[in-house]
Coordinates of C-alpha atoms and ligand atoms in Angstrom, one line a residue:
X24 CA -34.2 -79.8 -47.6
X25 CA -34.0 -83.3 -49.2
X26 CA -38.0 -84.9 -49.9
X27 CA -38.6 -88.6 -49.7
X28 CA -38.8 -88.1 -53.9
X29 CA -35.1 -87.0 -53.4
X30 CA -34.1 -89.6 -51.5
X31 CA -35.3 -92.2 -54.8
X32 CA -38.7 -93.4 -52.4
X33 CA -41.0 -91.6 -54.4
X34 CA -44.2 -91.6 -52.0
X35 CA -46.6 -88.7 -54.1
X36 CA -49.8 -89.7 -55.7
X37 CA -48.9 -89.9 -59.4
X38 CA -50.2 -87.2 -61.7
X39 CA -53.5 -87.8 -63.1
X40 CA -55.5 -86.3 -66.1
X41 CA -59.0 -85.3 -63.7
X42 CA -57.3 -85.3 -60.5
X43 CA -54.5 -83.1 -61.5
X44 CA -53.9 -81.6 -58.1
X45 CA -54.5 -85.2 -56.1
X46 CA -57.3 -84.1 -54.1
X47 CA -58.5 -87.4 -53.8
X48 CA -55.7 -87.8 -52.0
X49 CA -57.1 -85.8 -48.8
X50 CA -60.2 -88.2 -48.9
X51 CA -60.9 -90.6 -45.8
X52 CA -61.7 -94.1 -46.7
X53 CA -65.5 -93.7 -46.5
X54 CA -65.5 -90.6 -48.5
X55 CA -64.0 -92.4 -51.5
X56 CA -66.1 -95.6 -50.7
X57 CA -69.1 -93.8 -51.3
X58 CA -67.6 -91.6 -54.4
X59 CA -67.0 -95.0 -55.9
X60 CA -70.0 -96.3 -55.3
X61 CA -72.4 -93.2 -56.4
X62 CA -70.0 -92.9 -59.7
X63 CA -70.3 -96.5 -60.2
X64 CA -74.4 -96.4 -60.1
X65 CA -74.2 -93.4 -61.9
X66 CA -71.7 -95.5 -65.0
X67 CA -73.8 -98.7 -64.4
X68 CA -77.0 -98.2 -64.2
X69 CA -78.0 -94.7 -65.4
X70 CA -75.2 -93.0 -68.1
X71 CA -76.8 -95.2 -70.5
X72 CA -80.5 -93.9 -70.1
X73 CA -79.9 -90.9 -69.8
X74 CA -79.8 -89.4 -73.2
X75 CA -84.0 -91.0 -74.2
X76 CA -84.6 -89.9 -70.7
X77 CA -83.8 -86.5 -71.8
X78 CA -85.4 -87.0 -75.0
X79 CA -88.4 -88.1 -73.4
X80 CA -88.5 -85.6 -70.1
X81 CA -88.2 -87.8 -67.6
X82 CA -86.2 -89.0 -64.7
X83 CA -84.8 -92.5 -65.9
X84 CA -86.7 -95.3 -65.1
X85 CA -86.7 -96.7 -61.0
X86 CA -84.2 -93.8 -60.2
X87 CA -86.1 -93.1 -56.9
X88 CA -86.1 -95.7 -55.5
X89 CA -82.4 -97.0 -56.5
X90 CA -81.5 -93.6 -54.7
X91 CA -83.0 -94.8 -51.9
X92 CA -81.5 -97.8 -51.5
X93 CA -78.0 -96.6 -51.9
X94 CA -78.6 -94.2 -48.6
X95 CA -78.7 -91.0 -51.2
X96 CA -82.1 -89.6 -50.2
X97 CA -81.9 -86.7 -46.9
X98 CA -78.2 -88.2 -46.6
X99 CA -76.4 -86.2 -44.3
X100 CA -79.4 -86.3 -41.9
X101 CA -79.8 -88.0 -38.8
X102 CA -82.5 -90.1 -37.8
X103 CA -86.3 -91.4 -39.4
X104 CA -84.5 -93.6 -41.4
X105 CA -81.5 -91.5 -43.1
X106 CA -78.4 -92.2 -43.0
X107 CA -76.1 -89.4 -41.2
X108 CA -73.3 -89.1 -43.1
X109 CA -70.5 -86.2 -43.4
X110 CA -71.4 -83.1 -45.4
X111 CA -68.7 -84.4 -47.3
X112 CA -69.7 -87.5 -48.2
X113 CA -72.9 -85.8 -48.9
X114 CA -71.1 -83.6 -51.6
X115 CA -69.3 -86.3 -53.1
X116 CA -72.6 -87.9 -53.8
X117 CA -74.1 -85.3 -55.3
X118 CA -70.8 -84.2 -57.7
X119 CA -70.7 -88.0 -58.8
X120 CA -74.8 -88.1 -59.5
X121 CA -74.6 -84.8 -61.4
X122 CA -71.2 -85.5 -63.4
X123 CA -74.2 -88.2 -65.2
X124 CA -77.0 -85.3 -65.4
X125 CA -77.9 -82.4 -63.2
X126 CA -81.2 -83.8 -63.3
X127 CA -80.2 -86.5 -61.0
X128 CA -78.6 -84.5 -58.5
X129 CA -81.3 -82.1 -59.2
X130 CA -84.3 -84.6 -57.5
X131 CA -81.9 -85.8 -54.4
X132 CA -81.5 -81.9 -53.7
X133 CA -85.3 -81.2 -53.4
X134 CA -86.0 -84.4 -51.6
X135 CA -82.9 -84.5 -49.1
X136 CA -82.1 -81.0 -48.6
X137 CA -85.3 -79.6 -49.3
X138 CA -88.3 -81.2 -49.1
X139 CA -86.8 -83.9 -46.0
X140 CA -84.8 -81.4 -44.7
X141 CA -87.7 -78.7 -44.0
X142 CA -89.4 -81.4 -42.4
X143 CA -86.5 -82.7 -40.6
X144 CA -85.3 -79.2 -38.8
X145 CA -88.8 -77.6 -38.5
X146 CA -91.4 -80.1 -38.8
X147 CA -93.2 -81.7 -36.1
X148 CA -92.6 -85.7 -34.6
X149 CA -95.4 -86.5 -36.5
X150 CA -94.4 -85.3 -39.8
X151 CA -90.9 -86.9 -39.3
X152 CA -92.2 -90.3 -38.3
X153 CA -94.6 -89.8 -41.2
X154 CA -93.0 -88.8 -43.9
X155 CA -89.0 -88.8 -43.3
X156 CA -88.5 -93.0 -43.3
X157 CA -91.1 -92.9 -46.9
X158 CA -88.6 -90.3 -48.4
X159 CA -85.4 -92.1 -47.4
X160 CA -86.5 -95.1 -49.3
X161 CA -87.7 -93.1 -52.4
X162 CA -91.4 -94.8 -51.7
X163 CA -92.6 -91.4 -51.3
X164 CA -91.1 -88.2 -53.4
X165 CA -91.6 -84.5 -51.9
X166 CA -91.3 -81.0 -53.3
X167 CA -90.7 -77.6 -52.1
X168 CA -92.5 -74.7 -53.6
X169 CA -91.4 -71.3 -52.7
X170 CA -91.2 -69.5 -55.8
X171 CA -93.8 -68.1 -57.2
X172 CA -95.0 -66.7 -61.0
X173 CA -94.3 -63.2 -59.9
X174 CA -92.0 -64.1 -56.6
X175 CA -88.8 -65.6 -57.5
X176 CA -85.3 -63.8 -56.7
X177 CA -87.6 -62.2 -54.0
X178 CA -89.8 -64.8 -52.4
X179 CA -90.5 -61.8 -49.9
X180 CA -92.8 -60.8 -52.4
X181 CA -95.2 -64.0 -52.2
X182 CA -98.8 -64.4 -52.8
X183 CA -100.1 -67.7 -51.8
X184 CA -101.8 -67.2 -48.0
X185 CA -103.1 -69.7 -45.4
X186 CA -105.7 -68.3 -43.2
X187 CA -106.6 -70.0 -39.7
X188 CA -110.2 -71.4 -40.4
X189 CA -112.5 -73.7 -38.1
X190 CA -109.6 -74.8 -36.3
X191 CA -107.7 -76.0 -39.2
X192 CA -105.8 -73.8 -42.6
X193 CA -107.2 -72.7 -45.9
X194 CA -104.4 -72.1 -48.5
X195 CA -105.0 -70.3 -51.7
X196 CA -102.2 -69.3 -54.4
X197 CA -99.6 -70.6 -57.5
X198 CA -96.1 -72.1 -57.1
X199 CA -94.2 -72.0 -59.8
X200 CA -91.1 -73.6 -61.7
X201 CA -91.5 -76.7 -58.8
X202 CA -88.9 -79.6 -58.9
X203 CA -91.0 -83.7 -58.6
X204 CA -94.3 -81.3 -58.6
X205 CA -95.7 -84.1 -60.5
X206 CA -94.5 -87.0 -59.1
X207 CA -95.1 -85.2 -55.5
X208 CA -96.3 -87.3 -52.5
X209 CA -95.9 -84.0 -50.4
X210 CA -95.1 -80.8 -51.0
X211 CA -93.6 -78.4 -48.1
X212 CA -95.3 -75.1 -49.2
X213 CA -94.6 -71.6 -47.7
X214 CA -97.5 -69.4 -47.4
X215 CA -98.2 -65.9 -45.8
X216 CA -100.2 -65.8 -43.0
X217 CA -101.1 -63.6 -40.3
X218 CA -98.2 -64.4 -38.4
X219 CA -95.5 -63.7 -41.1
X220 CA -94.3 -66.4 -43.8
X221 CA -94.9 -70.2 -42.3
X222 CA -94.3 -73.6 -44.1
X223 CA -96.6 -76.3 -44.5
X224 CA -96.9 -79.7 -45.0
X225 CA -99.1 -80.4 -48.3
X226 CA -99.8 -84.2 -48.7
X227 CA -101.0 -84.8 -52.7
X228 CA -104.2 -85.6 -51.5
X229 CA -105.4 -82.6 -50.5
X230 CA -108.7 -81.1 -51.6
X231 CA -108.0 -78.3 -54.2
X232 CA -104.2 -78.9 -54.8
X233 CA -103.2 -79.6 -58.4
X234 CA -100.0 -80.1 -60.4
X235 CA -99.8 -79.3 -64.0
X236 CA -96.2 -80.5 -65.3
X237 CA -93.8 -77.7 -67.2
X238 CA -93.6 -78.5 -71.2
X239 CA -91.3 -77.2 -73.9
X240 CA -88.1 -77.2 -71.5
X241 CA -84.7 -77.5 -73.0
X242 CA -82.4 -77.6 -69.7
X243 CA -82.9 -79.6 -67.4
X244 CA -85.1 -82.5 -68.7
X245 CA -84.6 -85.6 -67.1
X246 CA -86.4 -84.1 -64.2
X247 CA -90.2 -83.1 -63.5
X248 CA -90.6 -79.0 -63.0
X249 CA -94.3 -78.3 -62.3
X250 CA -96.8 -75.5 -61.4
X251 CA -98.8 -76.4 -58.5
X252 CA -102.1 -74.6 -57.3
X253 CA -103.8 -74.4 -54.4
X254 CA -107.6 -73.6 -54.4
X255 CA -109.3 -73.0 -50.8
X256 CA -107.1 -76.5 -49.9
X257 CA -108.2 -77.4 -46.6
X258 CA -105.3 -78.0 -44.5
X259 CA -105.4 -79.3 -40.3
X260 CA -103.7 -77.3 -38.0
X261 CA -101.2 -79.4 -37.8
X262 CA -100.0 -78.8 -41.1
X263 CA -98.0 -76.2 -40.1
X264 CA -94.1 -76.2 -39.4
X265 CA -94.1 -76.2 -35.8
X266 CA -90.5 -74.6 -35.8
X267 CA -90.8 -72.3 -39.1
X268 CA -91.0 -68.6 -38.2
X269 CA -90.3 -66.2 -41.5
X270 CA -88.2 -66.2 -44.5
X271 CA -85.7 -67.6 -42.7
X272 CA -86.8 -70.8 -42.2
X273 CA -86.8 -71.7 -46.1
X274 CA -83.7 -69.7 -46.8
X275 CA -82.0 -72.1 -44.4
X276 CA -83.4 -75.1 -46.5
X277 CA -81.8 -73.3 -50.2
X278 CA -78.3 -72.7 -48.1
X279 CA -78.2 -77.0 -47.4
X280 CA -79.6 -77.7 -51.2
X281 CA -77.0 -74.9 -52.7
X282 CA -74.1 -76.7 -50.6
X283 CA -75.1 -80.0 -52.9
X284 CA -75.1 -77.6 -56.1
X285 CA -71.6 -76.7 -55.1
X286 CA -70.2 -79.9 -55.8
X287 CA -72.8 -81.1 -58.6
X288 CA -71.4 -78.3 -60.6
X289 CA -67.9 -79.8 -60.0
X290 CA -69.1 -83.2 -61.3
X291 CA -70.9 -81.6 -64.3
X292 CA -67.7 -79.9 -65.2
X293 CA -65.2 -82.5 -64.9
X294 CA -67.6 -84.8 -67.5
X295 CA -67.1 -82.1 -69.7
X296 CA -63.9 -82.1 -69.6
X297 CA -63.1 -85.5 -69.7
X298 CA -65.0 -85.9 -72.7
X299 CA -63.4 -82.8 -74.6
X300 CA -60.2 -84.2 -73.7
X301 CA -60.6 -87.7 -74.5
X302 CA -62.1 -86.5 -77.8
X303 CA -58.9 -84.0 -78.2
X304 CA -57.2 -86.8 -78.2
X305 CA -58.8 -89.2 -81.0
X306 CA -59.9 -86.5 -83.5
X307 CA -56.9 -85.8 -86.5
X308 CA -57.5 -83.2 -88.4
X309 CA -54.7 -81.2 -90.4
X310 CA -52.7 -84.5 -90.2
X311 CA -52.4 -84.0 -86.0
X312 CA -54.5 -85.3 -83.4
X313 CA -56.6 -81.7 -82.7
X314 CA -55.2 -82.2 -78.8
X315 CA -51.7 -81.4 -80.3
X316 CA -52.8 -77.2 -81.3
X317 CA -52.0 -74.8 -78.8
X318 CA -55.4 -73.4 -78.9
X319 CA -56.6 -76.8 -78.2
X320 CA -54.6 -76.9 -75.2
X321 CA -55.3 -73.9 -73.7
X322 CA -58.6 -74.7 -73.8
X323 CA -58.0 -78.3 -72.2
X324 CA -56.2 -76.1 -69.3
X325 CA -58.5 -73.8 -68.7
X326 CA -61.3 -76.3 -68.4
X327 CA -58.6 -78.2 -66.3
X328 CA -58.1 -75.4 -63.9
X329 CA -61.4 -74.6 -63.3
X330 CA -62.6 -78.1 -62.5
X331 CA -59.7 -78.6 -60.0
X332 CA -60.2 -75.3 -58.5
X333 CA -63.8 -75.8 -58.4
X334 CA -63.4 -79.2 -56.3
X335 CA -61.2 -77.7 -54.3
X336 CA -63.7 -74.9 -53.1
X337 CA -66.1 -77.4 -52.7
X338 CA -64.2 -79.9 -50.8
X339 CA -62.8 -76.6 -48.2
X340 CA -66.3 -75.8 -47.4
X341 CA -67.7 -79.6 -46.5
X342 CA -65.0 -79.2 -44.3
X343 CA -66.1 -76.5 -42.5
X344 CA -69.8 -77.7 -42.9
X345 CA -68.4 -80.6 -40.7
X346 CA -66.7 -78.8 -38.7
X347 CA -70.1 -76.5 -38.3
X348 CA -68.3 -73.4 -39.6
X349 CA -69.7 -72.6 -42.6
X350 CA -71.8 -69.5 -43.2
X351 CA -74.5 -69.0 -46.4
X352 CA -72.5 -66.1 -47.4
X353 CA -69.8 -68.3 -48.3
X354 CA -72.0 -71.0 -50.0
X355 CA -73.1 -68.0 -51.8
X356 CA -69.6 -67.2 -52.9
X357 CA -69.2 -71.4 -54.0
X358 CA -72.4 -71.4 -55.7
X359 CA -71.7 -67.9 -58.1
X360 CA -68.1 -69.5 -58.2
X361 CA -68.7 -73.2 -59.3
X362 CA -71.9 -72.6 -61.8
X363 CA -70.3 -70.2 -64.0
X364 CA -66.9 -72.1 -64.2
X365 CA -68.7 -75.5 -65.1
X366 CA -71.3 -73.4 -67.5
X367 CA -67.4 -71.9 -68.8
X368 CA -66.0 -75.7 -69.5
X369 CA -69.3 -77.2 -71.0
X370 CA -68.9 -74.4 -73.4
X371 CA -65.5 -74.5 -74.2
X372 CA -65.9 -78.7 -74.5
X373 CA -68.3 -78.1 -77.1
X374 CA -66.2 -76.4 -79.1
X375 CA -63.2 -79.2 -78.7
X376 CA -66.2 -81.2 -79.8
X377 CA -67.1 -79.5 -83.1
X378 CA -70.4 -80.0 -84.8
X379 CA -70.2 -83.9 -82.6
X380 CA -70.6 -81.5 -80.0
X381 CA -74.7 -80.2 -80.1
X382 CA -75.7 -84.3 -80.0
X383 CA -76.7 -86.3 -77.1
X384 CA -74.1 -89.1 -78.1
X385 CA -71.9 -86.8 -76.4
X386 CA -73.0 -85.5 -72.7
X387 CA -71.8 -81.8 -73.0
X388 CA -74.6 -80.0 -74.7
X389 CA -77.0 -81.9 -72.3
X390 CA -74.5 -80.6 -69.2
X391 CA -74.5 -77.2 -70.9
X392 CA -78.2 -77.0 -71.1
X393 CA -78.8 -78.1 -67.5
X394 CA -76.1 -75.8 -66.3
X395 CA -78.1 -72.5 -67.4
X396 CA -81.3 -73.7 -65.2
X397 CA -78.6 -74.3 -62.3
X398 CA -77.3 -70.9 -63.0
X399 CA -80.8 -69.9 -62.0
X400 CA -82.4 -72.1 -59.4
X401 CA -81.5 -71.9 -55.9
X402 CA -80.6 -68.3 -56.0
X403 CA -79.6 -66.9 -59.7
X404 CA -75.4 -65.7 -60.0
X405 CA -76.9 -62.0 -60.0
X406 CA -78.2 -62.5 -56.4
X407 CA -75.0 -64.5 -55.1
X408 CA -73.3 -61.8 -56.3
X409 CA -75.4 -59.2 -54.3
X410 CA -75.5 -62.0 -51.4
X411 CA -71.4 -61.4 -51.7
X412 CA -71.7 -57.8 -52.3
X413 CA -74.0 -57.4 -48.8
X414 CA -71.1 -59.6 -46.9
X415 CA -67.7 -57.4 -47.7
X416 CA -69.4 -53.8 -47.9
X417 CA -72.3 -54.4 -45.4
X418 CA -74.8 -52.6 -47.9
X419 CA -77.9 -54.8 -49.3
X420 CA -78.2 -53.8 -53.3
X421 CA -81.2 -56.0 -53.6
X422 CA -83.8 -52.8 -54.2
Ligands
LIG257 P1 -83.1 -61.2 -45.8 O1 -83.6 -60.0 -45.0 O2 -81.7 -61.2 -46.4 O3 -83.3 -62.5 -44.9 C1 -84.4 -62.8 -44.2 C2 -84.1 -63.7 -43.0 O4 -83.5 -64.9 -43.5 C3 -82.1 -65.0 -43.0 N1 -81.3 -65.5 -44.1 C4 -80.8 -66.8 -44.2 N2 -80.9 -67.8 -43.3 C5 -80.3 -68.9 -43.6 N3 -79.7 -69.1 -44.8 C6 -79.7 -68.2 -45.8 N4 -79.1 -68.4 -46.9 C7 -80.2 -66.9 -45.5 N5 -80.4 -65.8 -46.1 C8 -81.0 -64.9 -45.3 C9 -81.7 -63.6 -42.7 O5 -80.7 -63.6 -41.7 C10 -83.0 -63.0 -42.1 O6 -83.2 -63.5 -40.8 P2 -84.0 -62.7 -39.7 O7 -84.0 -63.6 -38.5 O8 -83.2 -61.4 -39.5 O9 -85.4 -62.4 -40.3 O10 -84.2 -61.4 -46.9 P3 -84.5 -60.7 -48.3 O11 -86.0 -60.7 -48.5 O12 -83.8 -59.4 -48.3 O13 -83.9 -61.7 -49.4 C11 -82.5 -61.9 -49.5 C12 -82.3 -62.8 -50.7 C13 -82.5 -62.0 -52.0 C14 -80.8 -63.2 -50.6 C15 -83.2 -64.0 -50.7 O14 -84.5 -63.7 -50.9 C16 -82.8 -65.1 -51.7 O15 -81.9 -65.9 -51.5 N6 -83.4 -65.1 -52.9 C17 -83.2 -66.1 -53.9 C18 -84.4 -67.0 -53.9 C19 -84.0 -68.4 -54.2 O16 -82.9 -68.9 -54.2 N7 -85.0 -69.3 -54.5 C20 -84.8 -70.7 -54.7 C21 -86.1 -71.4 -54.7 S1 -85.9 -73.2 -54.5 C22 -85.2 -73.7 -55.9 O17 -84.8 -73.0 -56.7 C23 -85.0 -75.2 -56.0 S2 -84.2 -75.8 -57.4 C24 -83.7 -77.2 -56.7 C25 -83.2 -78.2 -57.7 O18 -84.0 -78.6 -58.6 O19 -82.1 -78.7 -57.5
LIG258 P1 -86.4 -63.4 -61.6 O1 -86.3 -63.3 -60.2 O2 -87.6 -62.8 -62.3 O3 -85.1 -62.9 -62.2 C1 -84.9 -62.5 -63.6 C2 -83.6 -61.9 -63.8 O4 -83.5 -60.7 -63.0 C3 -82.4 -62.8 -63.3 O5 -81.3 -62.6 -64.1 C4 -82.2 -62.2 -61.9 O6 -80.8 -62.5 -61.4 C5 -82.4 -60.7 -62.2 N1 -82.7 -60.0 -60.9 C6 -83.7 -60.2 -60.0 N2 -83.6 -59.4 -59.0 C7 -82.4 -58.7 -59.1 C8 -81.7 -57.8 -58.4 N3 -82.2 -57.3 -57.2 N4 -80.6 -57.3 -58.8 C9 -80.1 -57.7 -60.0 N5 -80.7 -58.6 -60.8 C10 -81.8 -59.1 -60.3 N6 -88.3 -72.9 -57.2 C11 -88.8 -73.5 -56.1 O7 -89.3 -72.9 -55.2 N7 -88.7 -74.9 -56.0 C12 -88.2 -75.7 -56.9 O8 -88.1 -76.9 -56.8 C13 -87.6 -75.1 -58.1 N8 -87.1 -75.8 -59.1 C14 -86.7 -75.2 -60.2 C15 -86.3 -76.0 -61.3 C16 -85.9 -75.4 -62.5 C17 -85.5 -76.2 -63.7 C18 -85.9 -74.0 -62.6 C19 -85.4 -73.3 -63.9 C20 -86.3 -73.2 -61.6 C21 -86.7 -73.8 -60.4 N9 -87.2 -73.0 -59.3 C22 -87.7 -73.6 -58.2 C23 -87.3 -71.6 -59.4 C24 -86.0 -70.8 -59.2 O9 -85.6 -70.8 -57.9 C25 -86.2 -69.4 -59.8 O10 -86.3 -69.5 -61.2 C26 -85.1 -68.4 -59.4 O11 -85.1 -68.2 -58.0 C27 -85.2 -67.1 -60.2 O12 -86.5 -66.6 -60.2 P2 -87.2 -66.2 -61.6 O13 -87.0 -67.3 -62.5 O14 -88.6 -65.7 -61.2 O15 -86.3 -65.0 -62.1

């Protein structure tokens, strides 16, 4: 068969370092629009902060409500404000804020997919018109607390209650390990009650709920993780989630913020790599640049692989998502898949790096950090592994 390439017209996208296997390529117009523009806010306006920010434990300075006004914030919803974009589009956002720091993708998780999203499937017109156009613009921040100090692989195992009282909800227990606790306008809190597990919408004002910020972290830092408490907080009735009936409800809220984690990972991994190789490239030692010893290399193709392969899984299932095909099962299998390759590159990139590597005037070891609390939020790789396991041999291994 003769190809165009034969035939001396040469029409293939040329061979690139990151994009090795041209899946840019396979991106519509407005998906690489808004990849350029979320990388270039991410290179403009935030790489530079980002190493005091994680110094100082914080989100950098105004990042809420720049979010906002890019569209970033409950983007792939429709309606109140958000945008409605393409799960795609979506992931690309989140794999370009998270190639800067996991923290950033970390905070337009909880507030699109979990905090906005709870309130945008279950919650009623009232809470949407309330809080949904806020959160879009980043003028108010929301949280979602499911885990608990003793409940957190198996939320199941819960403590906080509501209880119906004088017409209105009295909620009493401990959330634990809570992304924007702190910084929390509203938290969507899941309680036990009479009725099974319900969700309910916390504003920060709220008699007897307190935050008390985590110290002492060393992943994840630009970002705000809080306990937050609830003592008799007197709640209306209407603070329920009209539509949320049982674990269910916030296990569909981790499945849309693990989809985003999918492609984060990707973006964490392919700064790695980029910096390893670029790095690779500059550093001489034994007379050679240290890109030109075998060992080097196969490190540089490994990482190489896996961030390619990685992007690839990612970009199948915002396909499907679009297409409304995809099941938690298989953003299970992305999520275990994804997070331990880009926790495998930021490793190996640190070595390419040497002893440059365990500073922050280098991104990895801040990546690498962030990528063992991503390992373990939103599901840990032991229970994506069992949530795998349950799929192909239809026995649960959980107890
Ligand atoms: P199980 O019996 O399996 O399920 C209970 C009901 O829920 C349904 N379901 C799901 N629905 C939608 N999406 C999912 N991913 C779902 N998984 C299960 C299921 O069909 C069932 O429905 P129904 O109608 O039959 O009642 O429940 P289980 O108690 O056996 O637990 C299963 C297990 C272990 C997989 C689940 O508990 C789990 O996923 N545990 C991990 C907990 C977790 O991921 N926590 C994350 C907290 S939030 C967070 O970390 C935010 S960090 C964000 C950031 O900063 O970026
Ligand atoms: P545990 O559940 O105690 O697990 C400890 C170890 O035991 C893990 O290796 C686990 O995989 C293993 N294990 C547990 N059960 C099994 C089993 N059946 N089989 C085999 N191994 C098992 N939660 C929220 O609700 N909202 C948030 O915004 C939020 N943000 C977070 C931010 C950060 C930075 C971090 C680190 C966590 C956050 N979390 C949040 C909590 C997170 O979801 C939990 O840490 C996670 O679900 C694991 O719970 P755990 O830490 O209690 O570990």
């Amino acid at each position: 068969m003769t190809t165009a390439a034969d035939a001396g017209s040469d029409v293939r996208a040329p061979l690139t370092t990151h994009d090795f296997l041209a899946i840019d390529s396979s991106l519509s117009d407005e998906e690489r629009l808004i990849r350029d523009t979320v990388r270039a806010f991410v290179r403009r306006d935030l790489l530079h902060q980002l190493p005091d920010a994680y110094t100082q434990g914080r989100l950098p300075a105004g990042f809420p409500t720049a979010a906002g006004q890019l569209g970033l914030l409950g983007m792939h919803l429709h309606g109140y404000g958000c945008p409605g974009t393409s799960a795609v589009c979506y992931g690309l956002a989140c794999m370009e804020l998270e190639a800067g720091d996991s923290g950033l993708r970390s905070f337009v998780s909880v507030q699109g997919s979990l905090a906005m999203f709870a309130i945008w499937r279950y919650g009623s017109e009232l809470h949407k018109q309330t809080w949904l156009p806020r959160m879009a613009k980043g003028v108010a921040i929301g949280c979602f607390g499911l885990t608990e100090p003793d409940a957190g692989s198996d939320p199941a195992a819960m403590r906080t209650t509501a209880r119906r009282e004088d017409d209105g909800w009295v909620l009493n227990g401990t959330k634990m390990w809570i992304t924007n606790g702190d910084i929390a306008d509203v938290a969507i809190v899941w309680a036990k009650t009479p009725d099974g597990i319900r969700g309910f919408v916390v504003p920060r004002t709220t008699p007897g709920f307190s935050t008390h910020e985590i110290t002492h972290k060393l992943s994840l830092r630009a970002s705000t993780t809080s306990e937050l408490s609830f003592d008799d907080s007197r709640l209306p009735a209407d603070a329920v989630l009209p539509q949320a009936f049982g674990l269910r409800a916030p296990l569909s809220c981790l499945t849309e913020a693990r989809f985003g984690i999918i492609w984060g990972a990707v973006g964490a991994a392919r700064a790695c790599y980029e910096a390893a190789l670029a790095y690779a490239s500059t550093r001489t030692q034994f007379r050679s640049p240290i890109a030109g010893f075998q060992l080097t290399q196969a490190k540089l193709v490994d990482m190489l692989t896996h961030v390619n392969n990685s992007y690839l899984l990612a970009l199948h299932l915002g396909r499907l998502k679009d297409a409304g095909q995809l099941h938690p099962e298989q953003v299970s299998y992305a999520k275990l898949h994804n997070v331990d390759k880009a926790l495998n590159v930021a490793r190996t990139a640190r070595t390419i790096l040497g002893a440059s590597g365990i500073t922050l005037d280098y991104p990895v070891m801040r990546h690498m950090a962030n990528l063992e609390s991503v390992l373990t939020y939103e599901g840990t790789s032991e229970i994506h592994t069992l949530v795998v396991g349950r799929a192909v041999t239809g026995i649960a291994a959980f107890h």
